[in-house]
One Martini backbone bead per residue (centre of mass of N, CA, C, O) as a GRO file, in nm:
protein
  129
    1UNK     BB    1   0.054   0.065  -0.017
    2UNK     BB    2   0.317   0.259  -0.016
    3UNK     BB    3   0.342   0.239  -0.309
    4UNK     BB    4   0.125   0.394  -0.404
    5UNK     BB    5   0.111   0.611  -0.265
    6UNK     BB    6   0.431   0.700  -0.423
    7UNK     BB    7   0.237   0.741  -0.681
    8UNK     BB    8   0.082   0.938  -0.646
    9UNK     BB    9   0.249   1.172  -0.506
   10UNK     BB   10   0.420   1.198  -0.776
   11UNK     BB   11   0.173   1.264  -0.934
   12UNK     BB   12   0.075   1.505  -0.799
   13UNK     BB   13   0.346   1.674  -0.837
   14UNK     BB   14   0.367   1.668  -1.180
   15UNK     BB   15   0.083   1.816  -1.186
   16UNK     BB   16   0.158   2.074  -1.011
   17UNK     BB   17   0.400   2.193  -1.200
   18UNK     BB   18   0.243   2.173  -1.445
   19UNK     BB   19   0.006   2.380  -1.357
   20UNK     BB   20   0.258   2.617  -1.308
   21UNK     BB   21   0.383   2.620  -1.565
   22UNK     BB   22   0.130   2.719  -1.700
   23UNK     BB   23   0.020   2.947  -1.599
   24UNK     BB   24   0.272   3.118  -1.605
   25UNK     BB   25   0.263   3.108  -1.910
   26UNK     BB   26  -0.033   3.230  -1.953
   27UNK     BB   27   0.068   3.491  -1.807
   28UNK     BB   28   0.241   3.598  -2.032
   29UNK     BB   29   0.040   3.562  -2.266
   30UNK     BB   30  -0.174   3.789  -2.143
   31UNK     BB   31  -0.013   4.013  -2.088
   32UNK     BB   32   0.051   4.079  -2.389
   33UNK     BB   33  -0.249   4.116  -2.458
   34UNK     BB   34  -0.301   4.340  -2.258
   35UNK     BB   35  -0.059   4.574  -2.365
   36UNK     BB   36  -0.184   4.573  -2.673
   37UNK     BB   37  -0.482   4.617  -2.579
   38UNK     BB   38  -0.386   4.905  -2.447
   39UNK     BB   39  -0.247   5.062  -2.685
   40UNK     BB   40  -0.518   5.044  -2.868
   41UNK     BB   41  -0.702   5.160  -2.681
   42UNK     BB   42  -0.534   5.438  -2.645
   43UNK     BB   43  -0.495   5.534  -2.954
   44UNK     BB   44  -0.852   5.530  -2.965
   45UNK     BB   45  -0.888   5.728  -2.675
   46UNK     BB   46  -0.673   5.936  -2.787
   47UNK     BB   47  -0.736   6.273  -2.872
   48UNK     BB   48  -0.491   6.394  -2.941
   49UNK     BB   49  -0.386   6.180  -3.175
   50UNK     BB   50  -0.619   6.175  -3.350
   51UNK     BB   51  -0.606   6.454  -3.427
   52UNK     BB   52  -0.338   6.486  -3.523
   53UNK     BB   53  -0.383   6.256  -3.744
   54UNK     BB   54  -0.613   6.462  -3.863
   55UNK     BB   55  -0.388   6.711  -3.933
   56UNK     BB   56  -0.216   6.548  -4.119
   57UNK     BB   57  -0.410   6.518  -4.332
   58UNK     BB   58  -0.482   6.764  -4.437
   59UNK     BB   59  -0.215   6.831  -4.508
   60UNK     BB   60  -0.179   6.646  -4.695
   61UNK     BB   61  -0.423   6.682  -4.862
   62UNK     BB   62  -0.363   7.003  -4.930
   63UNK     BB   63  -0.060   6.895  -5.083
   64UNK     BB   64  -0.244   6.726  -5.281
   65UNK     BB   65  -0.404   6.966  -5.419
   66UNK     BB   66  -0.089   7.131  -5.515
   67UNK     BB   67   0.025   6.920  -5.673
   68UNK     BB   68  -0.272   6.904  -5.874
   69UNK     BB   69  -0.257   7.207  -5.979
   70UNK     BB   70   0.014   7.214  -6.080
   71UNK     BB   71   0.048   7.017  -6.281
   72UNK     BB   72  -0.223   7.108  -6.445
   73UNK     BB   73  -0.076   7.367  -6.513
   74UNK     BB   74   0.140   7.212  -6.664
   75UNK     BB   75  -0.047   7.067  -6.863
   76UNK     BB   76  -0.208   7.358  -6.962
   77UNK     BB   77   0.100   7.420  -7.111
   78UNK     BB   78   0.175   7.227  -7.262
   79UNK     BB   79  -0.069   7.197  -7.483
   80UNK     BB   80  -0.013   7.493  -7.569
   81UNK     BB   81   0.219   7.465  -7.700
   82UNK     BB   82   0.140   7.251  -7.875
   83UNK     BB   83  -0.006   7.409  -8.051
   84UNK     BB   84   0.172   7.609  -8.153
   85UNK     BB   85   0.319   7.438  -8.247
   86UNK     BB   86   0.168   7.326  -8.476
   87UNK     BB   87   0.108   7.627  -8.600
   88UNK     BB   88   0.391   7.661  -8.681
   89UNK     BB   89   0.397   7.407  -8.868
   90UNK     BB   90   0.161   7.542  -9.044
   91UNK     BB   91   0.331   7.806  -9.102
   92UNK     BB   92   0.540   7.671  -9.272
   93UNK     BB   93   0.389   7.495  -9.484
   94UNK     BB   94   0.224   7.746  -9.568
   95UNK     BB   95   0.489   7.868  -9.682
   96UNK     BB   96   0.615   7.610  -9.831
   97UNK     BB   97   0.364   7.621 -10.043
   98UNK     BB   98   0.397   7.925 -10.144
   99UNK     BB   99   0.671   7.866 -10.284
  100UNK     BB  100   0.548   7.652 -10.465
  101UNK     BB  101   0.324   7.867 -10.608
  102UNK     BB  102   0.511   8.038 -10.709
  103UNK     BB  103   0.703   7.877 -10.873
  104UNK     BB  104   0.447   7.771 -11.055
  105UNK     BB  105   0.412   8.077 -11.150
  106UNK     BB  106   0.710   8.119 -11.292
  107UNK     BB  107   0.683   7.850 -11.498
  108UNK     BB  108   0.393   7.953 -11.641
  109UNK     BB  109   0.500   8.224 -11.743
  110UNK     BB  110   0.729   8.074 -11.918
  111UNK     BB  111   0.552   7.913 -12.057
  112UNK     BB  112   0.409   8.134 -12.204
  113UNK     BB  113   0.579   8.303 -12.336
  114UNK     BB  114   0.720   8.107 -12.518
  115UNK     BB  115   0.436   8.048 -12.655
  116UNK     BB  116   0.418   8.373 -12.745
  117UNK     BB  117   0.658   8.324 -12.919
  118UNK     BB  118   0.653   8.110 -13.094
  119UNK     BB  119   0.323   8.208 -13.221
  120UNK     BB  120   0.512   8.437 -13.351
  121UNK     BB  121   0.676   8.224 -13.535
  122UNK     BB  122   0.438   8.090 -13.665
  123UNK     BB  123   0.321   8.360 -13.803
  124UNK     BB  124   0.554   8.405 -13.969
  125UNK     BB  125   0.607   8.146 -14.123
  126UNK     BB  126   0.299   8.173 -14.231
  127UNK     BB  127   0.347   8.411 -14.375
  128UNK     BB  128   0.606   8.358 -14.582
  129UNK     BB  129   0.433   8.110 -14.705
   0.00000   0.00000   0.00000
């Protein structure tokens, strides 16, 4: 009997142990997660920081609608060049048209000249015939 008694005694030992051993653990995972639930708890309930936060937004907020604005006027100077070059090429091209068409009347005058030079050597030689 006194054997049973001393293997009681020893699993009751074992299981007192393992039983502190685990609350122990249990106890520092607890702390651990109540910790961090009152870090977030307290980031969620102080008001000065929340603030804080909301006013970091805001100029966030303000500074990218500043920079969207700038942006805006700076594609509305480029596309205006862009239009310019555009007018700028339209007028060297009408330009070089008028060039080419100036050519052709003073090559299409030159050739009525000669035409009307022609036309009376033709009507000199009809008349001597």
């Amino acid at each position: 009997m006194l054997y049973l008694i001393g293997q009681i005694l020893v699993i009751v030992l074992v299981a007192t142990f393992a039983g502190l051993g685990l609350g122990w653990w249990s106890r520092s995972l607890m702390a651990d997660f109540r910790s961090q639930a009152t870090t977030t708890n307290e980031e969620e309930i102080d008001p000065f920081g929340a603030r804080s936060r909301l006013e970091q937004c805001h100029r966030d907020n303000a500074a990218l609608r500043r920079d969207l604005r700038e942006t805006e006027e700076q594609l509305e100077q480029l596309q205006k060049a862009k239009e310019l070059t555009r007018e700028g090429d339209m007028v060297g091209r009408l330009q070089a048209a008028e060039g080419r068409v100036q050519a052709l009347l003073d090559d299409l005058q030159v050739r009525d000249d000669t035409i009307a030079v022609l036309e009376k050597e033709l009507d000199t030689l009809r008349a001597r015939s």
